[in-house]
mmCIF file of C-alpha atoms and ligand atoms in Angstrom:
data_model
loop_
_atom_site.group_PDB
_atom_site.id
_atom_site.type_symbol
_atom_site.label_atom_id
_atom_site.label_comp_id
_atom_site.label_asym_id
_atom_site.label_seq_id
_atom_site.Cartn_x
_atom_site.Cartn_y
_atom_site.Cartn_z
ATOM 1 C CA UNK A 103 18.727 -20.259 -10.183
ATOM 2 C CA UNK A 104 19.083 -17.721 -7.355
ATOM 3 C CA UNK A 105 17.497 -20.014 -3.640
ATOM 4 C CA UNK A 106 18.902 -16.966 -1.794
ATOM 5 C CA UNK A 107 15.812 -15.708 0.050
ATOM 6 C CA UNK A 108 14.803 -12.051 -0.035
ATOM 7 C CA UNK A 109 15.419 -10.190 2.721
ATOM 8 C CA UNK A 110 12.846 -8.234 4.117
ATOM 9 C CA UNK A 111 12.366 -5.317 6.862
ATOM 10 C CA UNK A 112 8.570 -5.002 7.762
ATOM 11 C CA UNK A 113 7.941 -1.229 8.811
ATOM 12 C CA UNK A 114 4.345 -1.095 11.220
ATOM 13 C CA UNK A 115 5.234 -5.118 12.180
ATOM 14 C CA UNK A 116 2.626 -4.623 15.007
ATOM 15 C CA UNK A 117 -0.390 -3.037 12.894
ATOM 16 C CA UNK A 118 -3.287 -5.035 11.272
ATOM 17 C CA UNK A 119 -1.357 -4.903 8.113
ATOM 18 C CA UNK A 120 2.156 -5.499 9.818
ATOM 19 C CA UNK A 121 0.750 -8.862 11.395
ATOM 20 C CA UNK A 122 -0.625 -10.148 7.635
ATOM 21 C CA UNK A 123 2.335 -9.519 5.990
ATOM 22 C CA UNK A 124 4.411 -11.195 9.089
ATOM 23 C CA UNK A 125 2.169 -14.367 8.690
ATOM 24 C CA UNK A 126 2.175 -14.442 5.060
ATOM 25 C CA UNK A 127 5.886 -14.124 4.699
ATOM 26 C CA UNK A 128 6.957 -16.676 7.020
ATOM 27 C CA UNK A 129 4.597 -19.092 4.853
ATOM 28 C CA UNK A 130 6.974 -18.311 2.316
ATOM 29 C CA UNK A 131 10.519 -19.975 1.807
ATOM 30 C CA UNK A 132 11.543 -17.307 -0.971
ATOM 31 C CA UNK A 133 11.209 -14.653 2.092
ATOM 32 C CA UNK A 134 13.200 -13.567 4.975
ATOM 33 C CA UNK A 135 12.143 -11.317 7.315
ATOM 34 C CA UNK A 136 15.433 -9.814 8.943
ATOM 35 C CA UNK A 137 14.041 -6.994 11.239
ATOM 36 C CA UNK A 138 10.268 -5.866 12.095
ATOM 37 C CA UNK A 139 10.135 -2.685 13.265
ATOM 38 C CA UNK A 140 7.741 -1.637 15.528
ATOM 39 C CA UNK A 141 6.105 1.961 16.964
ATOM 40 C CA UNK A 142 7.518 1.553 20.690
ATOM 41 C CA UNK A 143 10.120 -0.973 22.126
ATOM 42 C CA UNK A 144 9.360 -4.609 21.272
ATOM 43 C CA UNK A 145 7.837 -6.948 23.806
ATOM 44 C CA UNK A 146 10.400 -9.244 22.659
ATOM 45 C CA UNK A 147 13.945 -9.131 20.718
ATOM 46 C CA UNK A 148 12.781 -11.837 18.822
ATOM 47 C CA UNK A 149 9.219 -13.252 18.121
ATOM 48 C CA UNK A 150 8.430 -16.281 15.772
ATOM 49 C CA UNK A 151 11.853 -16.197 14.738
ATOM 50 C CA UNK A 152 12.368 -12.489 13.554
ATOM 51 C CA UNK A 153 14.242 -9.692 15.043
ATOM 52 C CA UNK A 154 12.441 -6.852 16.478
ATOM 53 C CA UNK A 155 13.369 -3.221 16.501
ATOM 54 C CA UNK A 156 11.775 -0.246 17.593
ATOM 55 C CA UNK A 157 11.431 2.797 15.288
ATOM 56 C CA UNK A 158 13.973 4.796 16.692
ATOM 57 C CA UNK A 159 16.505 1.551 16.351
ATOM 58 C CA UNK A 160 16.042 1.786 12.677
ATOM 59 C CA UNK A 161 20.191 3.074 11.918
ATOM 60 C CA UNK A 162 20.729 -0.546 13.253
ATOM 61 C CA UNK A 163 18.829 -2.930 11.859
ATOM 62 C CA UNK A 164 20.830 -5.716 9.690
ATOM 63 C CA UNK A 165 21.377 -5.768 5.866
ATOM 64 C CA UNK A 166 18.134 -5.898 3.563
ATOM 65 C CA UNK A 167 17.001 -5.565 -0.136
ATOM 66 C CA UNK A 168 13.316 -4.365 0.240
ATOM 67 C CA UNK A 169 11.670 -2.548 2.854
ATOM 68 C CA UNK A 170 7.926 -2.741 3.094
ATOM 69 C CA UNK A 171 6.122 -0.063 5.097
ATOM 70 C CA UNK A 172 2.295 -0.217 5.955
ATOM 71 C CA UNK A 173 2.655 2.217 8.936
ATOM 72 C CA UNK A 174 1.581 6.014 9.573
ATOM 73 C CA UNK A 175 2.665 9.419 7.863
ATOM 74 C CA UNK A 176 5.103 10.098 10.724
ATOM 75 C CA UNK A 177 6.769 6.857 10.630
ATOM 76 C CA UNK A 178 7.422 7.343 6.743
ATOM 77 C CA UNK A 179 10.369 9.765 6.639
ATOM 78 C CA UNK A 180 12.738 7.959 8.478
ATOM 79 C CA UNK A 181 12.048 4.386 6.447
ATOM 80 C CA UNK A 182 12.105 5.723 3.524
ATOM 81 C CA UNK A 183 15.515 7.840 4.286
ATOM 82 C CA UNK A 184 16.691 4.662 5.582
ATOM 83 C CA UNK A 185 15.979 2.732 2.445
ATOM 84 C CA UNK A 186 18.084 5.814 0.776
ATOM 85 C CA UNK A 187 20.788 5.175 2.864
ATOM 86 C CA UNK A 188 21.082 1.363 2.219
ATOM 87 C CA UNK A 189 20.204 1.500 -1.330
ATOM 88 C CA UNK A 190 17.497 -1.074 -0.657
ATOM 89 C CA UNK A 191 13.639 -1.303 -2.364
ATOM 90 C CA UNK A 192 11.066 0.568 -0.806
ATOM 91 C CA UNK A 193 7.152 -0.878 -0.863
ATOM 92 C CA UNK A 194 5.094 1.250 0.895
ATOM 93 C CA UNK A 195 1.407 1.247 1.080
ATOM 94 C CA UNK A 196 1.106 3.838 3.661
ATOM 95 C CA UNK A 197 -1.967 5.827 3.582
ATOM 96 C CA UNK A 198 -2.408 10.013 4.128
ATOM 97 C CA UNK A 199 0.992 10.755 3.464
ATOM 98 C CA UNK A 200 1.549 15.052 2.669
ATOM 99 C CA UNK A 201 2.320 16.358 -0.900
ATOM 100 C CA UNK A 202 6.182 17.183 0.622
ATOM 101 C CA UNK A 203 5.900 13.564 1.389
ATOM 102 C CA UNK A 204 4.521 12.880 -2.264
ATOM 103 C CA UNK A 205 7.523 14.497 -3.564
ATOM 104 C CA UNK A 206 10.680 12.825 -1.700
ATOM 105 C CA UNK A 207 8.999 9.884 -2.689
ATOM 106 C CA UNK A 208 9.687 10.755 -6.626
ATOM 107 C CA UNK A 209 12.618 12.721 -5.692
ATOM 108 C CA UNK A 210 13.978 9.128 -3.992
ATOM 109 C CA UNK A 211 12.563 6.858 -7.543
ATOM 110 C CA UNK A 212 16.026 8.968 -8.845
ATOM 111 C CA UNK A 213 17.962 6.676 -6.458
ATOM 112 C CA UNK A 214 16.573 3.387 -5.737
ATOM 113 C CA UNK A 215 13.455 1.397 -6.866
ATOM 114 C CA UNK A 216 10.032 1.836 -5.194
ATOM 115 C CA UNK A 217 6.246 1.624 -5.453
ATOM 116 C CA UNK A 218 3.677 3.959 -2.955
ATOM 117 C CA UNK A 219 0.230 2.385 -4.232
ATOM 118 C CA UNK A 220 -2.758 3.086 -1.842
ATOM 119 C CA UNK A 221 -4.437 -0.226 -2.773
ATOM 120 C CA UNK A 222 -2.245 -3.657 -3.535
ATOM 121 C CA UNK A 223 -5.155 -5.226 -4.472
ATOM 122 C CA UNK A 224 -5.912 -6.907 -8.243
ATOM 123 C CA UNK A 225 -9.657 -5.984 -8.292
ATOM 124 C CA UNK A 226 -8.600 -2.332 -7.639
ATOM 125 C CA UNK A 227 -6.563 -1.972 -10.500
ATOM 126 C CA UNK A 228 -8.970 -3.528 -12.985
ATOM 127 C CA UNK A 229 -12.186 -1.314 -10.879
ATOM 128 C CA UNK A 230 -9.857 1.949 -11.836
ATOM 129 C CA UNK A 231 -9.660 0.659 -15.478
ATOM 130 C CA UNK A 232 -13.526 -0.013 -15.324
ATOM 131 C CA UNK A 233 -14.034 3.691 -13.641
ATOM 132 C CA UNK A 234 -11.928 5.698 -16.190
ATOM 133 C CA UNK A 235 -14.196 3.797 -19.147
ATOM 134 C CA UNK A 236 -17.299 4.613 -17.940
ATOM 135 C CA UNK A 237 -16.477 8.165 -17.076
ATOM 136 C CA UNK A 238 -15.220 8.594 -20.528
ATOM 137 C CA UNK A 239 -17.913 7.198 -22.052
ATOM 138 C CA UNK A 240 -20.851 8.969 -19.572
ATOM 139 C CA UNK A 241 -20.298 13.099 -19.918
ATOM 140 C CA UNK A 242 -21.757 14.895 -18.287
ATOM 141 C CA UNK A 243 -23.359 12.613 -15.409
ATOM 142 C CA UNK A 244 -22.524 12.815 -11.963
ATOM 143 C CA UNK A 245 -19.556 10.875 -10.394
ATOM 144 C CA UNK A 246 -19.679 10.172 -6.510
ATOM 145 C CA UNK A 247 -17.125 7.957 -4.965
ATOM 146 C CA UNK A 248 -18.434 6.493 -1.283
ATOM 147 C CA UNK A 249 -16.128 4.529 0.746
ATOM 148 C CA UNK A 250 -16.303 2.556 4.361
ATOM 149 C CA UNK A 251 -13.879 1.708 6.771
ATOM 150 C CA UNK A 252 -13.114 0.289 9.719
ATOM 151 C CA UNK A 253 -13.146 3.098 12.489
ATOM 152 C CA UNK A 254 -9.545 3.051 13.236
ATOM 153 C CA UNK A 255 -8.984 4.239 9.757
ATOM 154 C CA UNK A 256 -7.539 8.017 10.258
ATOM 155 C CA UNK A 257 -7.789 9.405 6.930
ATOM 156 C CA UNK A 258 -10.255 10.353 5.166
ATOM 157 C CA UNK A 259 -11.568 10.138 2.060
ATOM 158 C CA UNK A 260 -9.367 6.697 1.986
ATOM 159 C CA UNK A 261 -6.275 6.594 -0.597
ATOM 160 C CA UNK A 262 -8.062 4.118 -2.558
ATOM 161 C CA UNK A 263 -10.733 6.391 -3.053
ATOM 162 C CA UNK A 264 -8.518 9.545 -4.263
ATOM 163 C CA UNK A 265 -6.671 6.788 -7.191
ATOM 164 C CA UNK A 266 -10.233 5.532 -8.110
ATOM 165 C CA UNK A 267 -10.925 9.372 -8.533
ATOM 166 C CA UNK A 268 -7.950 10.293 -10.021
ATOM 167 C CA UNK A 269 -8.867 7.477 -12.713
ATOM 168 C CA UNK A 270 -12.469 9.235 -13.234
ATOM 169 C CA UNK A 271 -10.794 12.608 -13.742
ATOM 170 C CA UNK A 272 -8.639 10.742 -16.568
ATOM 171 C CA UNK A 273 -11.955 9.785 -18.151
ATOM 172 C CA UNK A 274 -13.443 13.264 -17.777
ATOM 173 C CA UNK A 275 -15.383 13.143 -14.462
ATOM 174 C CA UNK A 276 -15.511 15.754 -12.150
ATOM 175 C CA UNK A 277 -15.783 13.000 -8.866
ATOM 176 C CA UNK A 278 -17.006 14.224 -5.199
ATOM 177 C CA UNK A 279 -16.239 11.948 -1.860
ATOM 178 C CA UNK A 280 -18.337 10.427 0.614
ATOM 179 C CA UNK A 281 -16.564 8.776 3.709
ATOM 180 C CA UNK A 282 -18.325 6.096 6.291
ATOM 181 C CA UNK A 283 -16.529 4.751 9.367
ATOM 182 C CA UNK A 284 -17.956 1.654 11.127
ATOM 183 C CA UNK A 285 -17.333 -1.098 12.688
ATOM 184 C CA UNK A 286 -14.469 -3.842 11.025
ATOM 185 C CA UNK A 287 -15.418 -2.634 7.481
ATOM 186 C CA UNK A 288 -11.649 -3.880 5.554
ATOM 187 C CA UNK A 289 -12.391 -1.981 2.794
ATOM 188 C CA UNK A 290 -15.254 -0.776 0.523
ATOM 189 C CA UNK A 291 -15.492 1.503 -2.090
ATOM 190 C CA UNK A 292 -18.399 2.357 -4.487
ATOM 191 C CA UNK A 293 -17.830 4.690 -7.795
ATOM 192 C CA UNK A 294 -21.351 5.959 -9.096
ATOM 193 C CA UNK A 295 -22.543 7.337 -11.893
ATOM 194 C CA UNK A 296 -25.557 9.050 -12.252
ATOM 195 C CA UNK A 297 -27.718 9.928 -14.923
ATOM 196 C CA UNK A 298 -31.171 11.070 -15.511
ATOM 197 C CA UNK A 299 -33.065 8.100 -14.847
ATOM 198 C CA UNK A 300 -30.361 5.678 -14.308
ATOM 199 C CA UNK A 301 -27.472 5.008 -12.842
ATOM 200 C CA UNK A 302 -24.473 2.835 -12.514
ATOM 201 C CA UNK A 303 -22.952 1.332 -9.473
ATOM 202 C CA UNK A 304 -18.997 -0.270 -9.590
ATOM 203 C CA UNK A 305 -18.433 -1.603 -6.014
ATOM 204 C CA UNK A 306 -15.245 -3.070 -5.178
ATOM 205 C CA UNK A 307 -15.721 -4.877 -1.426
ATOM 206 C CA UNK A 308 -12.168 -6.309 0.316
ATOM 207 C CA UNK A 309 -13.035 -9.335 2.725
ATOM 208 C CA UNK A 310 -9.734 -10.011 3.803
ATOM 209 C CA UNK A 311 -6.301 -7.759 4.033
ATOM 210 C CA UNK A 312 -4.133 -10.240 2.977
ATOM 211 C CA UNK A 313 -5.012 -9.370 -0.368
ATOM 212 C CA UNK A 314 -3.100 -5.978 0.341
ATOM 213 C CA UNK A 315 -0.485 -7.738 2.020
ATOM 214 C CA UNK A 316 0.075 -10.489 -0.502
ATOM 215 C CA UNK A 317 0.267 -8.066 -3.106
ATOM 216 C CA UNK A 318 2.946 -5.759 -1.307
ATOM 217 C CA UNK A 319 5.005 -9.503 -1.056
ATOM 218 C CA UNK A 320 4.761 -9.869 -4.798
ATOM 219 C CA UNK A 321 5.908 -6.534 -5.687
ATOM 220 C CA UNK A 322 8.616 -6.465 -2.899
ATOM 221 C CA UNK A 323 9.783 -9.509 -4.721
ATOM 222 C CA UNK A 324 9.267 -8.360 -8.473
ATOM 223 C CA UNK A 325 10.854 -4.506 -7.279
ATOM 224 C CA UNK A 326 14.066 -6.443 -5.815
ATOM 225 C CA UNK A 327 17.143 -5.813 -8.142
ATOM 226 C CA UNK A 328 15.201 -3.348 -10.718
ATOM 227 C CA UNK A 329 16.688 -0.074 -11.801
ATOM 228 C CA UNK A 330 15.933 2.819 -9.653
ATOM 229 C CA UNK A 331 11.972 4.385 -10.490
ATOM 230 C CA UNK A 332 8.944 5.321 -9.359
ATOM 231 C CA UNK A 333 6.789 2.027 -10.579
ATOM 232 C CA UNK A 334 3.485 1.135 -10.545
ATOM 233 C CA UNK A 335 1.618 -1.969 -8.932
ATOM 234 C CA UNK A 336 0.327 -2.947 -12.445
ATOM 235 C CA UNK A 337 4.152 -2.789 -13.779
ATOM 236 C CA UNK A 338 5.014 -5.379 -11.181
ATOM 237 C CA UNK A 339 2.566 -7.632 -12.185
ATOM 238 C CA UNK A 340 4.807 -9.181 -15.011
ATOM 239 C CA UNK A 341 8.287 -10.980 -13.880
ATOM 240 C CA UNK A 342 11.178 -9.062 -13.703
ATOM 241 C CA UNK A 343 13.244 -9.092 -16.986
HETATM 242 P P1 NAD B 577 -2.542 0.065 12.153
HETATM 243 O O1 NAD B 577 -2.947 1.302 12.875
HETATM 244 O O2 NAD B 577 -3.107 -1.257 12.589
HETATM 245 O O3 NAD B 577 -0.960 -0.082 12.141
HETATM 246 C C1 NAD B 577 -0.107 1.017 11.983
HETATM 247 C C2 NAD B 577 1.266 0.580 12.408
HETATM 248 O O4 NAD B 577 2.191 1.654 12.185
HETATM 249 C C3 NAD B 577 1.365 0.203 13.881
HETATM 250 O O5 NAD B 577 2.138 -0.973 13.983
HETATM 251 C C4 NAD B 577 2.118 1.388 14.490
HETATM 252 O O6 NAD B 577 2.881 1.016 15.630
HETATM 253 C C5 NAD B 577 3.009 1.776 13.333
HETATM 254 N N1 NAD B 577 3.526 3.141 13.464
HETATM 255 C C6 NAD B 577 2.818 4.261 13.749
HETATM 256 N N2 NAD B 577 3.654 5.319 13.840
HETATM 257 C C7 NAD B 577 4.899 4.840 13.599
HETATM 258 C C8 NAD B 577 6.176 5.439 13.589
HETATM 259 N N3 NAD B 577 6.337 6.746 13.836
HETATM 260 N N4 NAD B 577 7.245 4.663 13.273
HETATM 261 C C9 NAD B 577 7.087 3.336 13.025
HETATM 262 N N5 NAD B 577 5.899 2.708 13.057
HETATM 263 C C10 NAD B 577 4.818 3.464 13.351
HETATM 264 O O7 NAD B 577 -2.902 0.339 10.615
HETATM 265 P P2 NAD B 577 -3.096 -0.704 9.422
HETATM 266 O O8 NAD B 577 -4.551 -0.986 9.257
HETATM 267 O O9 NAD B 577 -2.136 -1.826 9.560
HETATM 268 O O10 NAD B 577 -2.693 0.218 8.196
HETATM 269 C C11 NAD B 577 -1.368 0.755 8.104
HETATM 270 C C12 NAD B 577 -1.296 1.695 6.903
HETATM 271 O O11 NAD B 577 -1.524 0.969 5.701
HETATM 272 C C13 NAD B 577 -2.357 2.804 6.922
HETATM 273 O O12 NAD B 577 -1.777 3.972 6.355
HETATM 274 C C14 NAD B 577 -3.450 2.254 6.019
HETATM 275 O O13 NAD B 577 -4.260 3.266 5.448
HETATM 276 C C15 NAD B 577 -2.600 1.571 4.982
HETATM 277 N N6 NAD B 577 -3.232 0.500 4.200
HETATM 278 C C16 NAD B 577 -2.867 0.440 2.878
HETATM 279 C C17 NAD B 577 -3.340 -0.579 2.093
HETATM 280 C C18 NAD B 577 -2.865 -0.665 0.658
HETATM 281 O O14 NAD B 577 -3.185 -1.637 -0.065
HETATM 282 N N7 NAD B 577 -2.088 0.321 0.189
HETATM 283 C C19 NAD B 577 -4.197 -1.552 2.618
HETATM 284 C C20 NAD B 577 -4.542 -1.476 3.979
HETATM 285 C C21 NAD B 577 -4.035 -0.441 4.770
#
């Protein structure tokens, strides 16, 4: 049995998503983070324990096997390039990014394993599942997708809420957006169905973000060693072969 831990880069270390997946990593023996890199020049070189790096320090950060990037759109060409470079796994659930963006993500699944998912969370998956059903099984009635944020959150509608419509398209839908920003929503997203003289709510609500972050961690760890590919978060949810 393999005790070597996995070495990790965290990409957005200082973001709301960067400081879960810090925390729930070092709870973690079976994880090592090696660098977190940062927006700006660190505070610190080294904080709890792990090397810090700014973004534009990336070329020298140390040897890794999986990147995972919860960051911005313009701090996602040069990690995943990086991850290129060193042949290393690439999780990112990084939001917004462009359709050119879209594409050197599949052109890079040639070279070396990765998963983009907008949502890490179980209860998404099996909601998109649920969504795609209904739709199928409802022509004809009208499909609205509302979802709330927090009002940092920059783009809009959220990612979550483009797969969630991309699965009611699958079923036949033809879904329109709604987007709230307030307060410290985490997460909500509502997929509605509406008929005459009924309808049919499916609300997934996120109370906490390490769900996100705990299931970037798993599929860092199930991604590590895999051929190169484009996979999905519900591929990694059975061990490696
Ligand atoms: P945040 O604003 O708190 O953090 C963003 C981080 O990215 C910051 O640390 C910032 O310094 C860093 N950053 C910005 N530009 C950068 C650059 N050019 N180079 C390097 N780092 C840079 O945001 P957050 O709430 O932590 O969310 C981060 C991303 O993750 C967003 O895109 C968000 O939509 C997404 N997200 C995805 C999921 C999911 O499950 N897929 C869940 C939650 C959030």
């Amino acid at each position: 049995m393999n005790n070597t831990p996995l070495r990790l880069l965290i990409h957005g270390a200082s973001g709301r998503m960067g400081q879960a997946l810090l925390r729930l990593a070092a709870e973690d023996s079976s994880l090592e983070v090696v660098a977190a890199v940062v927006r700006r020049s660190p505070p610190q070189r080294v904080i709890d324990g792990v090397p810090h790096f700014a973004a534009g320090e990336l070329g020298s950060v140390p040897v890794f096997d999986v990147a995972v990037d919860f960051s911005l759109p313009e701090g996602f060409d040069p990690v995943l390039a990086l991850c290129l470079q060193r042949r290393a796994g690439f999780v990112s659930g990084t939001t917004g990014i462009s359709a050119m963006q879209q594409a050197a993500l599949a052109d890079a699944a040639t070279r070396i394993p990765l998963v983009w998912a907008t949502n890490f969370s179980l209860g998404v998956a099996v909601l998109a599942d649920l969504v795609e059903r209904a739709a199928a099984s409802l022509p004809g009635w009208d499909c609205d997708i509302v979802e709330s944020h927090h009002v940092h959150k920059k783009d809009a509608p959220s990612g979550t809420a483009l797969t969630l419509g991309a699965a009611a398209q699958d079923g036949g839908a033809d879904p329109r957006y709604a987007s709230l920003r307030a307060g410290d929503i985490i997460g909500e997203h509502l997929v509605q169905f509406t008929g005459l003289g009924e309808r049919i709510e499916l609300v997934h609500r996120a109370t906490s973000r390490d769900i996100f972050a705990r299931g970037a961690l798993h599929a860092a760890r199930q991604l590590n060693g895999r051929t190169p590919a484009f996979y999905r978060v519900r591929d990694l949810v059975a061990p490696a072969d």
